[in-house]
Amino acid sequence: MTDIVRPYPWLATRWQEITRLADAGRLPHALLFAGPKGIGKQSLAEALIARTLCAAPGEFACGQCHACQMLASGYHPDLMRVSPEEGKRQIRIGPVRDVNAFVSQTAQQGGYRVIVIAPAEAMNVAASNALLKSLEEPGGKTLFVLLSDIPSHLLPTIRSRCQQWSLATADEAQSLAWLGERLGGEEDARFWWRASGGLPLRALELADPESRALRQQLHETFDALVRGAEPVAEAARLDRQSIDAILWYGIAWLEDLIRLGLSGVSAELRNPDLLPLYRQAVKNARVRDWFRLLDYAREQRRLLAEGNNPNPQLVLEAWLVRWAALLRS
């Protein structure tokens, strides 16, 4: 018997809604699970895939039948997964043509054919257009499961052919209980839950020693910039770190800073331990300037995610130069 595939506890309500549809024979042929990275949508998808392919499903896949055993081994003939090739950021047309051929075949196990595309927004325009025919005419017992961190980056024609399930928030009590078990206490769980913006898997990542070290290094970098340090030199000290992670922290801190600048209230800050730095920043620059920097950071992160910027170090240098200018203005 294999482990039963279940979604994370904070997604239990959504899971019950999906299984009710499936049991009533009203599950759509294409589902789009949309929500920020760290919310756990992959677990919901995996539980649905397992239950759909299972020969004797109950609330979850049984974990005992031949289909469940095949899935646990890493191969099921009626399951196709599509994602960017290793080292690539885009899903190109070739794998989607394979999907079109796959859905035209009869399921080998006599049940559903399931196609998983993640992240769906990685499909380029040609791949997206190639997928439309299969989404429009999938045939019987075919289930598409698309996962997306940023559904707005999907073609509208793809979104319109899927039933979208928004997974924007996680239940706080269930998330904290889950995190507390893994982090060894409620205090740590609550701190990292707050810092993550309410994303349990992101919170777990942030609590990892390596992520904590980066966060501390960035804190020291911004303290140094306030004291007049040279931003290009500070960027050089960060050159071995992930620019995506650095920008993620910077965006979260800017959102905190703007929140403080607009309301003057610190109770809602995601990173209350950074309050002294925020107060110094609010004192030195106008809120609209921080909004501009936030827009810049989001745009650079988007370009990097799409592979449109060849030099992450230049992005980091330019970003720290902008921070430094505002911190000292």
Tab-separated table of C-alpha atoms in Angstrom:
chain	number	residue	atom	x	y	z
A	1	MET	CA	0.000	0.000	0.000
A	2	THR	CA	1.307	3.442	-0.916
A	3	ASP	CA	0.830	6.652	1.045
A	4	ILE	CA	-2.540	8.244	0.362
A	5	VAL	CA	-2.136	11.474	-1.617
A	6	ARG	CA	-3.862	14.342	0.201
A	7	PRO	CA	-3.865	18.123	-0.199
A	8	TYR	CA	-2.482	20.303	2.578
A	9	PRO	CA	-4.911	20.782	5.486
A	10	TRP	CA	-5.661	24.436	4.703
A	11	LEU	CA	-6.993	23.333	1.302
A	12	ALA	CA	-9.474	20.828	2.746
A	13	THR	CA	-12.535	22.939	1.938
A	14	ARG	CA	-11.521	23.335	-1.699
A	15	TRP	CA	-10.831	19.608	-1.888
A	16	GLN	CA	-14.322	18.808	-0.640
A	17	GLU	CA	-15.826	21.094	-3.285
A	18	ILE	CA	-13.841	19.368	-6.041
A	19	THR	CA	-14.704	15.834	-4.901
A	20	ARG	CA	-18.401	16.728	-4.697
A	21	LEU	CA	-18.286	17.860	-8.330
A	22	ALA	CA	-16.423	14.710	-9.353
A	23	ASP	CA	-18.835	12.404	-7.529
A	24	ALA	CA	-21.791	14.160	-9.150
A	25	GLY	CA	-20.231	13.741	-12.609
A	26	ARG	CA	-19.905	17.514	-12.991
A	27	LEU	CA	-16.128	17.901	-12.920
A	28	PRO	CA	-15.129	20.132	-15.856
A	29	HIS	CA	-12.669	18.808	-18.408
A	30	ALA	CA	-10.154	21.587	-17.638
A	31	LEU	CA	-9.274	23.059	-14.237
A	32	LEU	CA	-6.945	25.976	-13.601
A	33	PHE	CA	-5.544	26.074	-10.066
A	34	ALA	CA	-4.330	29.631	-9.623
A	35	GLY	CA	-2.591	31.111	-6.614
A	36	PRO	CA	0.726	32.476	-5.372
A	37	LYS	CA	3.739	30.238	-5.079
A	38	GLY	CA	3.760	28.759	-1.586
A	39	ILE	CA	0.005	28.252	-1.195
A	40	GLY	CA	0.243	24.516	-1.950
A	41	LYS	CA	-1.766	24.215	-5.163
A	42	GLN	CA	0.466	21.367	-6.366
A	43	SER	CA	-0.780	19.221	-3.469
A	44	LEU	CA	-4.388	19.822	-4.513
A	45	ALA	CA	-3.535	18.885	-8.098
A	46	GLU	CA	-1.676	15.716	-7.076
A	47	ALA	CA	-4.555	14.576	-4.868
A	48	LEU	CA	-6.997	15.135	-7.743
A	49	ILE	CA	-4.763	13.339	-10.250
A	50	ALA	CA	-4.437	10.332	-7.939
A	51	ARG	CA	-8.184	10.184	-7.204
A	52	THR	CA	-9.118	10.563	-10.889
A	53	LEU	CA	-6.844	7.712	-11.966
A	54	CYS	CA	-7.681	5.465	-8.987
A	55	ALA	CA	-9.799	2.376	-9.664
A	56	ALA	CA	-11.623	2.552	-6.309
A	57	PRO	CA	-11.552	6.129	-4.994
A	58	GLY	CA	-13.142	7.201	-1.738
A	59	GLU	CA	-12.507	10.624	-0.259
A	60	PHE	CA	-8.989	10.201	-1.665
A	61	ALA	CA	-7.302	7.707	-3.991
A	62	CYS	CA	-7.234	4.290	-2.357
A	63	GLY	CA	-3.439	3.880	-2.507
A	64	GLN	CA	-3.809	0.117	-3.092
A	65	CYS	CA	-5.057	-0.515	-6.638
A	66	HIS	CA	-2.808	-1.114	-9.633
A	67	ALA	CA	-3.347	2.458	-10.882
A	68	CYS	CA	-2.249	3.904	-7.520
A	69	GLN	CA	0.788	1.619	-7.482
A	70	MET	CA	1.779	2.740	-10.977
A	71	LEU	CA	1.335	6.397	-10.046
A	72	ALA	CA	3.459	5.931	-6.926
A	73	SER	CA	6.196	4.325	-9.016
A	74	GLY	CA	6.407	7.506	-11.110
A	75	TYR	CA	4.721	6.271	-14.272
A	76	HIS	CA	1.103	5.931	-15.327
A	77	PRO	CA	0.296	5.436	-19.035
A	78	ASP	CA	-2.782	7.684	-18.845
A	79	LEU	CA	-0.990	10.611	-17.216
A	80	MET	CA	1.037	13.211	-19.112
A	81	ARG	CA	2.947	16.011	-17.410
A	82	VAL	CA	4.151	19.076	-19.302
A	83	SER	CA	6.634	21.600	-17.903
A	84	PRO	CA	9.627	23.559	-19.231
A	85	GLU	CA	12.610	21.477	-20.241
A	86	GLU	CA	15.494	21.517	-17.776
A	87	GLY	CA	17.300	24.831	-17.929
A	88	LYS	CA	14.507	26.451	-19.958
A	89	ARG	CA	11.816	28.883	-18.841
A	90	GLN	CA	9.252	28.315	-21.579
A	91	ILE	CA	7.014	25.443	-22.640
A	92	ARG	CA	7.362	25.256	-26.401
A	93	ILE	CA	5.018	23.843	-29.013
A	94	GLY	CA	6.591	20.371	-29.276
A	95	PRO	CA	5.359	18.985	-25.919
A	96	VAL	CA	1.902	20.466	-26.547
A	97	ARG	CA	1.692	18.647	-29.883
A	98	ASP	CA	2.429	15.485	-27.895
A	99	VAL	CA	-0.520	16.383	-25.651
A	100	ASN	CA	-2.801	16.661	-28.677
A	101	ALA	CA	-1.726	13.195	-29.811
A	102	PHE	CA	-2.163	11.825	-26.275
A	103	VAL	CA	-5.775	13.010	-25.901
A	104	SER	CA	-6.729	11.425	-29.221
A	105	GLN	CA	-5.829	7.972	-27.892
A	106	THR	CA	-7.943	5.641	-25.785
A	107	ALA	CA	-6.977	5.470	-22.113
A	108	GLN	CA	-4.918	2.318	-21.569
A	109	GLN	CA	-6.456	1.631	-18.162
A	110	GLY	CA	-10.002	2.284	-19.352
A	111	GLY	CA	-10.499	5.372	-17.201
A	112	TYR	CA	-9.446	8.991	-17.502
A	113	ARG	CA	-6.562	10.516	-19.396
A	114	VAL	CA	-5.029	13.305	-17.293
A	115	ILE	CA	-2.782	16.090	-18.571
A	116	VAL	CA	-0.944	18.356	-16.117
A	117	ILE	CA	0.645	21.612	-17.294
A	118	ALA	CA	2.759	23.536	-14.795
A	119	PRO	CA	3.435	26.358	-14.686
A	120	ALA	CA	0.803	27.013	-17.318
A	121	GLU	CA	1.973	30.591	-17.896
A	122	ALA	CA	5.286	29.167	-19.148
A	123	MET	CA	3.587	28.170	-22.420
A	124	ASN	CA	4.671	30.471	-25.210
A	125	VAL	CA	2.088	31.816	-27.676
A	126	ALA	CA	2.576	28.994	-30.180
A	127	ALA	CA	2.199	26.329	-27.471
A	128	SER	CA	-0.878	28.055	-26.035
A	129	ASN	CA	-2.532	28.257	-29.433
A	130	ALA	CA	-1.723	24.611	-30.132
A	131	LEU	CA	-3.410	23.601	-26.873
A	132	LEU	CA	-6.698	25.361	-27.702
A	133	LYS	CA	-8.028	22.597	-29.970
A	134	SER	CA	-7.614	19.955	-27.261
A	135	LEU	CA	-9.211	22.221	-24.666
A	136	GLU	CA	-12.153	22.855	-26.977
A	137	GLU	CA	-12.642	19.218	-28.052
A	138	PRO	CA	-11.007	17.026	-25.407
A	139	GLY	CA	-13.113	13.924	-25.937
A	140	GLY	CA	-14.648	11.889	-23.126
A	141	LYS	CA	-12.934	11.159	-19.826
A	142	THR	CA	-10.150	13.690	-20.303
A	143	LEU	CA	-9.003	15.992	-17.519
A	144	PHE	CA	-6.645	18.932	-17.960
A	145	VAL	CA	-5.087	20.327	-14.780
A	146	LEU	CA	-3.264	23.634	-15.241
A	147	LEU	CA	-1.316	25.249	-12.405
A	148	SER	CA	-0.431	28.920	-12.454
A	149	ASP	CA	1.260	31.342	-10.069
A	150	ILE	CA	0.257	34.288	-12.277
A	151	PRO	CA	-2.892	33.436	-14.258
A	152	SER	CA	-2.998	36.905	-15.822
A	153	HIS	CA	0.057	35.845	-17.868
A	154	LEU	CA	-1.988	33.112	-19.557
A	155	LEU	CA	-3.702	33.846	-22.863
A	156	PRO	CA	-7.337	34.848	-22.247
A	157	THR	CA	-8.393	32.105	-24.669
A	158	ILE	CA	-6.745	29.502	-22.397
A	159	ARG	CA	-8.280	30.932	-19.214
A	160	SER	CA	-11.743	31.068	-20.752
A	161	ARG	CA	-11.668	27.346	-21.543
A	162	CYS	CA	-10.810	26.320	-17.984
A	163	GLN	CA	-12.746	26.484	-14.755
A	164	GLN	CA	-10.535	28.633	-12.526
A	165	TRP	CA	-10.058	27.765	-8.863
A	166	SER	CA	-8.464	30.624	-6.972
A	167	LEU	CA	-6.252	29.553	-4.071
A	168	ALA	CA	-5.284	32.992	-2.834
A	169	THR	CA	-5.327	32.503	0.938
A	170	ALA	CA	-4.648	29.766	3.470
A	171	ASP	CA	-6.511	29.248	6.739
A	172	GLU	CA	-4.360	30.769	9.478
A	173	ALA	CA	-5.104	28.286	12.276
A	174	GLN	CA	-4.505	25.229	10.091
A	175	SER	CA	-1.362	26.758	8.580
A	176	LEU	CA	0.101	27.674	11.971
A	177	ALA	CA	-0.602	24.205	13.364
A	178	TRP	CA	1.115	22.631	10.344
A	179	LEU	CA	4.078	25.016	10.538
A	180	GLY	CA	4.369	24.621	14.309
A	181	GLU	CA	4.906	20.876	13.899
A	182	ARG	CA	7.706	21.476	11.403
A	183	LEU	CA	9.402	24.457	13.011
A	184	GLY	CA	9.205	23.248	16.580
A	185	GLY	CA	6.959	25.878	18.097
A	186	GLU	CA	4.182	28.390	17.674
A	187	GLU	CA	6.369	31.496	17.996
A	188	ASP	CA	8.592	30.567	15.045
A	189	ALA	CA	5.571	29.424	13.058
A	190	ARG	CA	3.768	32.716	13.594
A	191	PHE	CA	6.835	34.849	12.754
A	192	TRP	CA	7.553	33.102	9.440
A	193	TRP	CA	3.862	32.816	8.533
A	194	ARG	CA	3.617	36.577	8.911
A	195	ALA	CA	6.831	37.215	6.999
A	196	SER	CA	5.624	35.009	4.142
A	197	GLY	CA	2.405	36.961	3.727
A	198	GLY	CA	0.301	33.975	4.780
A	199	LEU	CA	1.841	31.395	2.414
A	200	PRO	CA	2.643	28.259	4.453
A	201	LEU	CA	5.147	26.643	2.076
A	202	ARG	CA	6.891	29.971	1.550
A	203	ALA	CA	7.040	30.355	5.342
A	204	LEU	CA	8.753	26.981	5.601
A	205	GLU	CA	11.273	28.053	2.945
A	206	LEU	CA	11.969	31.354	4.715
A	207	ALA	CA	12.622	29.504	7.988
A	208	ASP	CA	15.302	27.363	6.351
A	209	PRO	CA	18.779	28.288	7.696
A	210	GLU	CA	20.054	29.305	4.253
A	211	SER	CA	17.073	31.628	3.687
A	212	ARG	CA	17.440	33.077	7.178
A	213	ALA	CA	21.086	33.829	6.417
A	214	LEU	CA	20.142	35.660	3.184
A	215	ARG	CA	17.470	37.661	4.993
A	216	GLN	CA	19.991	38.697	7.648
A	217	GLN	CA	22.553	39.605	4.980
A	218	LEU	CA	20.012	41.784	3.186
A	219	HIS	CA	19.045	43.457	6.451
A	220	GLU	CA	22.719	44.284	7.025
A	221	THR	CA	23.017	45.514	3.414
A	222	PHE	CA	20.192	48.018	3.838
A	223	ASP	CA	21.532	49.157	7.203
A	224	ALA	CA	24.867	49.756	5.461
A	225	LEU	CA	23.167	51.738	2.679
A	226	VAL	CA	21.526	53.982	5.267
A	227	ARG	CA	24.999	54.664	6.709
A	228	GLY	CA	26.332	55.636	3.269
A	229	ALA	CA	27.771	52.392	1.898
A	230	GLU	CA	28.447	52.140	-1.826
A	231	PRO	CA	25.531	50.224	-3.454
A	232	VAL	CA	27.614	48.609	-6.219
A	233	ALA	CA	30.045	47.262	-3.616
A	234	GLU	CA	27.121	45.930	-1.566
A	235	ALA	CA	25.727	44.249	-4.703
A	236	ALA	CA	29.080	42.528	-5.217
A	237	ARG	CA	28.769	40.967	-1.745
A	238	LEU	CA	25.465	39.455	-2.831
A	239	ASP	CA	26.662	38.145	-6.187
A	240	ARG	CA	26.319	34.456	-5.251
A	241	GLN	CA	22.767	34.831	-4.018
A	242	SER	CA	19.561	34.282	-5.990
A	243	ILE	CA	18.451	37.569	-7.535
A	244	ASP	CA	14.864	36.272	-7.542
A	245	ALA	CA	14.999	35.666	-3.781
A	246	ILE	CA	16.598	39.081	-3.192
A	247	LEU	CA	13.893	40.832	-5.205
A	248	TRP	CA	11.181	38.817	-3.422
A	249	TYR	CA	12.452	40.063	-0.053
A	250	GLY	CA	12.784	43.583	-1.387
A	251	ILE	CA	9.211	43.612	-2.698
A	252	ALA	CA	7.858	42.298	0.626
A	253	TRP	CA	9.825	44.960	2.530
A	254	LEU	CA	8.705	47.733	0.181
A	255	GLU	CA	5.075	46.709	0.645
A	256	ASP	CA	5.610	46.906	4.419
A	257	LEU	CA	7.296	50.263	4.098
A	258	ILE	CA	4.472	51.697	1.985
A	259	ARG	CA	1.907	50.293	4.423
A	260	LEU	CA	3.693	52.063	7.278
A	261	GLY	CA	4.121	55.277	5.285
A	262	LEU	CA	0.433	55.478	4.411
A	263	SER	CA	-1.062	54.472	7.764
A	264	GLY	CA	1.657	55.159	10.312
A	265	VAL	CA	0.549	51.903	11.995
A	266	SER	CA	3.048	49.092	12.547
A	267	ALA	CA	0.610	46.401	13.703
A	268	GLU	CA	0.022	45.030	10.185
A	269	LEU	CA	3.664	44.803	9.122
A	270	ARG	CA	4.798	41.427	7.806
A	271	ASN	CA	8.329	42.028	9.114
A	272	PRO	CA	7.985	43.858	12.438
A	273	ASP	CA	11.632	43.195	13.297
A	274	LEU	CA	12.565	45.588	10.450
A	275	LEU	CA	10.589	48.515	11.905
A	276	PRO	CA	13.698	50.661	12.682
A	277	LEU	CA	14.831	50.350	9.049
A	278	TYR	CA	11.341	51.186	7.783
A	279	ARG	CA	11.107	54.268	9.999
A	280	GLN	CA	14.414	55.556	8.678
A	281	ALA	CA	13.275	54.935	5.091
A	282	VAL	CA	9.864	56.596	5.606
A	283	LYS	CA	11.583	59.618	7.087
A	284	ASN	CA	13.951	59.971	4.139
A	285	ALA	CA	11.665	59.632	1.118
A	286	ARG	CA	8.072	60.109	-0.005
A	287	VAL	CA	5.676	57.203	-0.306
A	288	ARG	CA	5.221	57.771	-4.043
A	289	ASP	CA	8.979	57.246	-4.501
A	290	TRP	CA	8.709	53.873	-2.759
A	291	PHE	CA	5.807	52.975	-5.057
A	292	ARG	CA	8.030	53.675	-8.062
A	293	LEU	CA	10.769	51.448	-6.649
A	294	LEU	CA	8.207	48.719	-5.946
A	295	ASP	CA	7.008	48.862	-9.565
A	296	TYR	CA	10.614	48.642	-10.739
A	297	ALA	CA	11.348	45.599	-8.554
A	298	ARG	CA	8.196	43.776	-9.692
A	299	GLU	CA	8.958	44.450	-13.341
A	300	GLN	CA	12.561	43.244	-13.012
A	301	ARG	CA	11.409	40.080	-11.263
A	302	ARG	CA	8.900	39.453	-14.046
A	303	LEU	CA	11.542	39.967	-16.747
A	304	LEU	CA	13.978	37.660	-14.980
A	305	ALA	CA	11.289	34.980	-14.592
A	306	GLU	CA	10.627	35.148	-18.336
A	307	GLY	CA	14.324	34.986	-19.160
A	308	ASN	CA	14.320	38.451	-20.709
A	309	ASN	CA	17.265	39.920	-18.822
A	310	PRO	CA	20.723	38.445	-19.465
A	311	ASN	CA	22.510	40.057	-16.516
A	312	PRO	CA	20.937	39.611	-13.054
A	313	GLN	CA	23.921	41.319	-11.381
A	314	LEU	CA	23.233	44.552	-13.259
A	315	VAL	CA	19.606	44.353	-12.118
A	316	LEU	CA	20.778	43.978	-8.507
A	317	GLU	CA	23.212	46.894	-8.792
A	318	ALA	CA	20.600	49.190	-10.363
A	319	TRP	CA	18.056	48.223	-7.730
A	320	LEU	CA	20.405	48.893	-4.785
A	321	VAL	CA	21.454	52.221	-6.326
A	322	ARG	CA	17.776	53.236	-6.340
A	323	TRP	CA	17.304	52.062	-2.749
A	324	ALA	CA	20.383	53.967	-1.619
A	325	ALA	CA	19.251	57.166	-3.339
A	326	LEU	CA	15.922	57.059	-1.490
A	327	LEU	CA	17.394	56.063	1.865
A	328	ARG	CA	19.674	59.105	1.765
A	329	SER	CA	17.325	61.633	0.142
